[in-house]
Amino acid sequence: MKKLLLLTLLMTVTLAFSQKRKDQEGSIKNLKGITAYNLVFDYENLKVDKFDTEEEFLKNKMEKREAKEAGKGEKFKKSWFADRENLFEPKYIESFNKRFDGGAVKVEKGLDGATHTMKVKTTWIYPGYNVGVMKQPSKVNATIIVYETGNPDKILFSTKYFKVPGSNFYGADYNSGYRIAESYAKLAKEMAKYILKKAK
């Protein structure tokens, strides 16, 4: 029991200190008074793990799966892309919005009339793994950019998060999509906390 508690504590500390943020442009204080953001996600030129391109990653994973069972590679590819809209993005939205009492600030995809847009541009993903006796959390690098909806060149603030971890301590993350979704939940949490603390 003591070993389990120690392991959980160690993982918590590791997750807490493994991520970093670096502001890129503008100031977080420029977000003061903004109550709603049209949310967009950008996965263009995404890199995965040690591969130079997402295409190389998918080719590698698909070939391995096809060698075991015909059709399994294509099934993986379909799931990989579907996880964005089905898992990653809903997790980000839920995690961000619940940080603000009474919906004081919210993000929503396709939010009509929103004067500001928050773009989450993912640049790198490490899917992690969970094989029961051993596990490694997913990690995500992403740049969050806030700009005027009618004038995308008018950037109020942008910041980059590095190696945002995603894991479920209860073991329900054998699927890479669920692990990565937790990285997006963590990313949203950190961004919301930053706004709450600094955009005053």
PDB file of C-alpha atoms in Angstrom:
ATOM      1  CA  MET A   1       0.000   0.000   0.000  1.00  0.00           C
ATOM      2  CA  LYS A   2       2.830   2.379   0.895  1.00  0.00           C
ATOM      3  CA  LYS A   3       4.561   1.612  -2.400  1.00  0.00           C
ATOM      4  CA  LEU A   4       1.363   2.404  -4.315  1.00  0.00           C
ATOM      5  CA  LEU A   5       0.943   5.723  -2.518  1.00  0.00           C
ATOM      6  CA  LEU A   6       4.588   6.591  -3.139  1.00  0.00           C
ATOM      7  CA  LEU A   7       4.242   5.757  -6.836  1.00  0.00           C
ATOM      8  CA  THR A   8       1.092   7.873  -7.141  1.00  0.00           C
ATOM      9  CA  LEU A   9       2.809  10.791  -5.405  1.00  0.00           C
ATOM     10  CA  LEU A  10       5.865  10.455  -7.625  1.00  0.00           C
ATOM     11  CA  MET A  11       3.722  10.472 -10.771  1.00  0.00           C
ATOM     12  CA  THR A  12       1.811  13.510  -9.520  1.00  0.00           C
ATOM     13  CA  VAL A  13       5.045  15.415  -8.893  1.00  0.00           C
ATOM     14  CA  THR A  14       6.414  14.344 -12.266  1.00  0.00           C
ATOM     15  CA  LEU A  15       3.280  15.516 -14.069  1.00  0.00           C
ATOM     16  CA  ALA A  16       3.270  18.785 -12.183  1.00  0.00           C
ATOM     17  CA  PHE A  17       6.838  19.702 -13.046  1.00  0.00           C
ATOM     18  CA  SER A  18       7.273  18.182 -16.503  1.00  0.00           C
ATOM     19  CA  GLN A  19       5.317  20.877 -18.332  1.00  0.00           C
ATOM     20  CA  LYS A  20       6.403  24.423 -19.134  1.00  0.00           C
ATOM     21  CA  ARG A  21       4.825  27.515 -20.640  1.00  0.00           C
ATOM     22  CA  LYS A  22       6.433  30.284 -22.648  1.00  0.00           C
ATOM     23  CA  ASP A  23       4.506  33.416 -23.629  1.00  0.00           C
ATOM     24  CA  GLN A  24       5.028  34.306 -27.279  1.00  0.00           C
ATOM     25  CA  GLU A  25       3.216  37.510 -28.125  1.00  0.00           C
ATOM     26  CA  GLY A  26       1.025  40.166 -26.512  1.00  0.00           C
ATOM     27  CA  SER A  27       0.008  40.012 -22.858  1.00  0.00           C
ATOM     28  CA  ILE A  28      -2.340  37.826 -20.831  1.00  0.00           C
ATOM     29  CA  LYS A  29      -3.734  41.063 -19.413  1.00  0.00           C
ATOM     30  CA  ASN A  30      -5.188  41.814 -22.864  1.00  0.00           C
ATOM     31  CA  LEU A  31      -7.761  39.118 -22.150  1.00  0.00           C
ATOM     32  CA  LYS A  32      -9.296  41.076 -19.274  1.00  0.00           C
ATOM     33  CA  GLY A  33     -13.038  41.496 -19.752  1.00  0.00           C
ATOM     34  CA  ILE A  34     -13.418  38.891 -22.501  1.00  0.00           C
ATOM     35  CA  THR A  35     -16.271  36.589 -21.535  1.00  0.00           C
ATOM     36  CA  ALA A  36     -16.597  34.341 -24.586  1.00  0.00           C
ATOM     37  CA  TYR A  37     -14.254  32.847 -27.155  1.00  0.00           C
ATOM     38  CA  ASN A  38     -14.984  31.169 -30.436  1.00  0.00           C
ATOM     39  CA  LEU A  39     -12.784  28.079 -30.180  1.00  0.00           C
ATOM     40  CA  VAL A  40     -10.860  26.586 -33.087  1.00  0.00           C
ATOM     41  CA  PHE A  41      -8.413  23.696 -33.184  1.00  0.00           C
ATOM     42  CA  ASP A  42      -5.491  23.481 -35.596  1.00  0.00           C
ATOM     43  CA  TYR A  43      -3.575  20.229 -36.184  1.00  0.00           C
ATOM     44  CA  GLU A  44      -1.726  21.281 -39.332  1.00  0.00           C
ATOM     45  CA  ASN A  45       1.915  20.101 -39.609  1.00  0.00           C
ATOM     46  CA  LEU A  46       1.509  18.081 -36.423  1.00  0.00           C
ATOM     47  CA  LYS A  47       4.437  15.906 -35.370  1.00  0.00           C
ATOM     48  CA  VAL A  48       3.942  12.717 -33.372  1.00  0.00           C
ATOM     49  CA  ASP A  49       6.445  11.191 -30.961  1.00  0.00           C
ATOM     50  CA  LYS A  50       9.849  10.711 -32.639  1.00  0.00           C
ATOM     51  CA  PHE A  51       8.471  10.928 -36.175  1.00  0.00           C
ATOM     52  CA  ASP A  52       9.072  13.992 -38.359  1.00  0.00           C
ATOM     53  CA  THR A  53       5.486  13.999 -39.624  1.00  0.00           C
ATOM     54  CA  GLU A  54       2.099  12.667 -38.604  1.00  0.00           C
ATOM     55  CA  GLU A  55       1.996  10.761 -41.901  1.00  0.00           C
ATOM     56  CA  GLU A  56       5.168   8.844 -40.983  1.00  0.00           C
ATOM     57  CA  PHE A  57       3.719   7.971 -37.588  1.00  0.00           C
ATOM     58  CA  LEU A  58       0.476   6.693 -39.091  1.00  0.00           C
ATOM     59  CA  LYS A  59       2.306   4.673 -41.757  1.00  0.00           C
ATOM     60  CA  ASN A  60       4.421   2.972 -39.086  1.00  0.00           C
ATOM     61  CA  LYS A  61       1.490   2.163 -36.795  1.00  0.00           C
ATOM     62  CA  MET A  62      -0.771   1.041 -39.618  1.00  0.00           C
ATOM     63  CA  GLU A  63       1.807  -1.333 -41.102  1.00  0.00           C
ATOM     64  CA  LYS A  64       2.356  -2.988 -37.720  1.00  0.00           C
ATOM     65  CA  ARG A  65      -1.372  -3.494 -37.239  1.00  0.00           C
ATOM     66  CA  GLU A  66      -1.986  -4.711 -40.787  1.00  0.00           C
ATOM     67  CA  ALA A  67       0.725  -7.337 -40.307  1.00  0.00           C
ATOM     68  CA  LYS A  68      -1.366  -8.777 -37.470  1.00  0.00           C
ATOM     69  CA  GLU A  69      -4.836  -8.415 -38.938  1.00  0.00           C
ATOM     70  CA  ALA A  70      -6.121  -7.069 -42.257  1.00  0.00           C
ATOM     71  CA  GLY A  71      -8.081  -3.841 -41.871  1.00  0.00           C
ATOM     72  CA  LYS A  72      -6.751  -3.095 -38.414  1.00  0.00           C
ATOM     73  CA  GLY A  73      -4.386  -0.408 -39.696  1.00  0.00           C
ATOM     74  CA  GLU A  74      -7.126   1.540 -41.429  1.00  0.00           C
ATOM     75  CA  LYS A  75      -9.292   1.223 -38.332  1.00  0.00           C
ATOM     76  CA  PHE A  76      -6.496   2.764 -36.248  1.00  0.00           C
ATOM     77  CA  LYS A  77      -6.102   5.675 -38.684  1.00  0.00           C
ATOM     78  CA  LYS A  78      -9.833   6.389 -38.664  1.00  0.00           C
ATOM     79  CA  SER A  79      -9.908   6.329 -34.864  1.00  0.00           C
ATOM     80  CA  TRP A  80      -6.808   8.537 -34.640  1.00  0.00           C
ATOM     81  CA  PHE A  81      -8.496  11.374 -36.527  1.00  0.00           C
ATOM     82  CA  ALA A  82     -11.952  10.830 -35.014  1.00  0.00           C
ATOM     83  CA  ASP A  83     -10.510  11.204 -31.495  1.00  0.00           C
ATOM     84  CA  ARG A  84      -9.919  14.893 -32.139  1.00  0.00           C
ATOM     85  CA  GLU A  85     -13.574  15.826 -32.415  1.00  0.00           C
ATOM     86  CA  ASN A  86     -14.893  13.023 -30.218  1.00  0.00           C
ATOM     87  CA  LEU A  87     -12.423  13.169 -27.311  1.00  0.00           C
ATOM     88  CA  PHE A  88      -9.741  15.881 -27.368  1.00  0.00           C
ATOM     89  CA  GLU A  89     -11.876  18.907 -28.153  1.00  0.00           C
ATOM     90  CA  PRO A  90     -14.807  18.112 -25.819  1.00  0.00           C
ATOM     91  CA  LYS A  91     -12.312  17.518 -22.993  1.00  0.00           C
ATOM     92  CA  TYR A  92     -10.698  20.903 -23.570  1.00  0.00           C
ATOM     93  CA  ILE A  93     -14.057  22.681 -23.650  1.00  0.00           C
ATOM     94  CA  GLU A  94     -15.370  20.948 -20.537  1.00  0.00           C
ATOM     95  CA  SER A  95     -12.186  21.473 -18.543  1.00  0.00           C
ATOM     96  CA  PHE A  96     -11.866  25.156 -19.475  1.00  0.00           C
ATOM     97  CA  ASN A  97     -15.482  26.142 -18.899  1.00  0.00           C
ATOM     98  CA  LYS A  98     -15.845  24.505 -15.506  1.00  0.00           C
ATOM     99  CA  ARG A  99     -13.084  26.715 -14.071  1.00  0.00           C
ATOM    100  CA  PHE A 100     -15.291  29.816 -14.278  1.00  0.00           C
ATOM    101  CA  ASP A 101     -18.204  30.195 -11.877  1.00  0.00           C
ATOM    102  CA  GLY A 102     -21.571  30.694 -13.501  1.00  0.00           C
ATOM    103  CA  GLY A 103     -20.087  30.620 -16.994  1.00  0.00           C
ATOM    104  CA  ALA A 104     -18.349  33.958 -16.451  1.00  0.00           C
ATOM    105  CA  VAL A 105     -15.931  33.022 -19.232  1.00  0.00           C
ATOM    106  CA  LYS A 106     -16.556  30.305 -21.788  1.00  0.00           C
ATOM    107  CA  VAL A 107     -15.160  28.739 -24.940  1.00  0.00           C
ATOM    108  CA  GLU A 108     -17.278  27.101 -27.619  1.00  0.00           C
ATOM    109  CA  LYS A 109     -16.682  25.871 -31.163  1.00  0.00           C
ATOM    110  CA  GLY A 110     -18.581  27.851 -33.776  1.00  0.00           C
ATOM    111  CA  LEU A 111     -19.712  30.475 -31.287  1.00  0.00           C
ATOM    112  CA  ASP A 112     -21.661  33.028 -33.324  1.00  0.00           C
ATOM    113  CA  GLY A 113     -21.135  36.645 -32.400  1.00  0.00           C
ATOM    114  CA  ALA A 114     -17.959  36.046 -30.392  1.00  0.00           C
ATOM    115  CA  THR A 115     -15.670  39.018 -30.851  1.00  0.00           C
ATOM    116  CA  HIS A 116     -12.593  36.972 -29.922  1.00  0.00           C
ATOM    117  CA  THR A 117     -11.249  33.619 -31.021  1.00  0.00           C
ATOM    118  CA  MET A 118      -9.041  31.194 -29.118  1.00  0.00           C
ATOM    119  CA  LYS A 119      -7.035  28.913 -31.371  1.00  0.00           C
ATOM    120  CA  VAL A 120      -5.442  25.774 -29.952  1.00  0.00           C
ATOM    121  CA  LYS A 121      -2.678  24.804 -32.355  1.00  0.00           C
ATOM    122  CA  THR A 122      -1.230  21.397 -31.540  1.00  0.00           C
ATOM    123  CA  THR A 123       2.359  21.009 -32.731  1.00  0.00           C
ATOM    124  CA  TRP A 124       3.473  17.709 -31.154  1.00  0.00           C
ATOM    125  CA  ILE A 125       1.902  14.685 -29.485  1.00  0.00           C
ATOM    126  CA  TYR A 126       3.454  11.810 -27.584  1.00  0.00           C
ATOM    127  CA  PRO A 127       0.692   9.187 -27.206  1.00  0.00           C
ATOM    128  CA  GLY A 128       2.217   7.482 -24.150  1.00  0.00           C
ATOM    129  CA  TYR A 129       1.298   3.909 -23.258  1.00  0.00           C
ATOM    130  CA  ASN A 130      -0.353   1.731 -20.647  1.00  0.00           C
ATOM    131  CA  VAL A 131       0.458  -1.981 -20.610  1.00  0.00           C
ATOM    132  CA  GLY A 132      -0.859  -2.649 -17.125  1.00  0.00           C
ATOM    133  CA  VAL A 133       2.353  -3.073 -15.164  1.00  0.00           C
ATOM    134  CA  MET A 134       3.968  -0.096 -16.902  1.00  0.00           C
ATOM    135  CA  LYS A 135       2.551   3.182 -18.155  1.00  0.00           C
ATOM    136  CA  GLN A 136       3.716   6.495 -19.524  1.00  0.00           C
ATOM    137  CA  PRO A 137       1.441   9.537 -19.767  1.00  0.00           C
ATOM    138  CA  SER A 138       0.758  11.217 -23.072  1.00  0.00           C
ATOM    139  CA  LYS A 139       2.285  14.643 -23.682  1.00  0.00           C
ATOM    140  CA  VAL A 140       1.183  17.507 -25.894  1.00  0.00           C
ATOM    141  CA  ASN A 141       2.869  20.671 -27.137  1.00  0.00           C
ATOM    142  CA  ALA A 142       0.405  23.370 -28.157  1.00  0.00           C
ATOM    143  CA  THR A 143       0.318  27.086 -28.834  1.00  0.00           C
ATOM    144  CA  ILE A 144      -2.792  28.931 -27.691  1.00  0.00           C
ATOM    145  CA  ILE A 145      -3.489  32.100 -29.676  1.00  0.00           C
ATOM    146  CA  VAL A 146      -6.175  34.677 -28.898  1.00  0.00           C
ATOM    147  CA  TYR A 147      -7.113  37.177 -31.591  1.00  0.00           C
ATOM    148  CA  GLU A 148      -9.958  39.364 -32.765  1.00  0.00           C
ATOM    149  CA  THR A 149     -12.405  37.170 -34.673  1.00  0.00           C
ATOM    150  CA  GLY A 150     -12.846  39.706 -37.453  1.00  0.00           C
ATOM    151  CA  ASN A 151      -9.125  40.426 -37.669  1.00  0.00           C
ATOM    152  CA  PRO A 152      -6.972  37.299 -37.135  1.00  0.00           C
ATOM    153  CA  ASP A 153      -3.786  39.334 -37.530  1.00  0.00           C
ATOM    154  CA  LYS A 154      -4.722  41.259 -34.395  1.00  0.00           C
ATOM    155  CA  ILE A 155      -3.209  38.887 -31.825  1.00  0.00           C
ATOM    156  CA  LEU A 156      -3.922  39.862 -28.242  1.00  0.00           C
ATOM    157  CA  PHE A 157      -1.968  37.029 -26.688  1.00  0.00           C
ATOM    158  CA  SER A 158      -0.246  33.788 -27.530  1.00  0.00           C
ATOM    159  CA  THR A 159       1.537  31.283 -25.332  1.00  0.00           C
ATOM    160  CA  LYS A 160       3.105  27.880 -25.875  1.00  0.00           C
ATOM    161  CA  TYR A 161       2.737  24.938 -23.533  1.00  0.00           C
ATOM    162  CA  PHE A 162       5.308  22.152 -23.594  1.00  0.00           C
ATOM    163  CA  LYS A 163       4.785  18.486 -22.707  1.00  0.00           C
ATOM    164  CA  VAL A 164       1.386  18.853 -21.075  1.00  0.00           C
ATOM    165  CA  PRO A 165       0.792  15.414 -19.523  1.00  0.00           C
ATOM    166  CA  GLY A 166      -2.285  13.265 -19.773  1.00  0.00           C
ATOM    167  CA  SER A 167      -3.021  10.220 -17.666  1.00  0.00           C
ATOM    168  CA  ASN A 168      -5.729   8.576 -15.630  1.00  0.00           C
ATOM    169  CA  PHE A 169      -4.519   7.319 -12.250  1.00  0.00           C
ATOM    170  CA  TYR A 170      -7.428   4.890 -12.092  1.00  0.00           C
ATOM    171  CA  GLY A 171      -6.052   2.916 -15.023  1.00  0.00           C
ATOM    172  CA  ALA A 172      -8.816   3.672 -17.527  1.00  0.00           C
ATOM    173  CA  ASP A 173      -6.428   4.928 -20.203  1.00  0.00           C
ATOM    174  CA  TYR A 174      -5.334   1.878 -22.159  1.00  0.00           C
ATOM    175  CA  ASN A 175      -6.555   3.618 -25.307  1.00  0.00           C
ATOM    176  CA  SER A 176      -4.190   6.354 -26.522  1.00  0.00           C
ATOM    177  CA  GLY A 177      -7.130   8.606 -27.361  1.00  0.00           C
ATOM    178  CA  TYR A 178      -8.226   8.732 -23.719  1.00  0.00           C
ATOM    179  CA  ARG A 179      -4.698   9.523 -22.540  1.00  0.00           C
ATOM    180  CA  ILE A 180      -4.274  12.318 -25.076  1.00  0.00           C
ATOM    181  CA  ALA A 181      -7.718  13.691 -24.205  1.00  0.00           C
ATOM    182  CA  GLU A 182      -6.492  14.092 -20.617  1.00  0.00           C
ATOM    183  CA  SER A 183      -3.573  16.175 -21.949  1.00  0.00           C
ATOM    184  CA  TYR A 184      -6.122  18.517 -23.541  1.00  0.00           C
ATOM    185  CA  ALA A 185      -8.065  18.672 -20.277  1.00  0.00           C
ATOM    186  CA  LYS A 186      -4.856  19.619 -18.473  1.00  0.00           C
ATOM    187  CA  LEU A 187      -3.971  22.175 -21.157  1.00  0.00           C
ATOM    188  CA  ALA A 188      -7.371  23.843 -20.770  1.00  0.00           C
ATOM    189  CA  LYS A 189      -7.052  23.808 -17.003  1.00  0.00           C
ATOM    190  CA  GLU A 190      -3.676  25.538 -17.120  1.00  0.00           C
ATOM    191  CA  MET A 191      -4.877  28.168 -19.591  1.00  0.00           C
ATOM    192  CA  ALA A 192      -7.995  28.890 -17.542  1.00  0.00           C
ATOM    193  CA  LYS A 193      -5.937  29.187 -14.359  1.00  0.00           C
ATOM    194  CA  TYR A 194      -3.570  31.607 -16.096  1.00  0.00           C
ATOM    195  CA  ILE A 195      -6.497  33.804 -17.179  1.00  0.00           C
ATOM    196  CA  LEU A 196      -8.042  33.724 -13.709  1.00  0.00           C
ATOM    197  CA  LYS A 197      -4.756  34.672 -12.082  1.00  0.00           C
ATOM    198  CA  LYS A 198      -3.361  37.239 -14.485  1.00  0.00           C
ATOM    199  CA  ALA A 199      -6.149  38.664 -16.697  1.00  0.00           C
ATOM    200  CA  LYS A 200      -7.487  41.021 -14.058  1.00  0.00           C
TER     201      LYS A 200
END
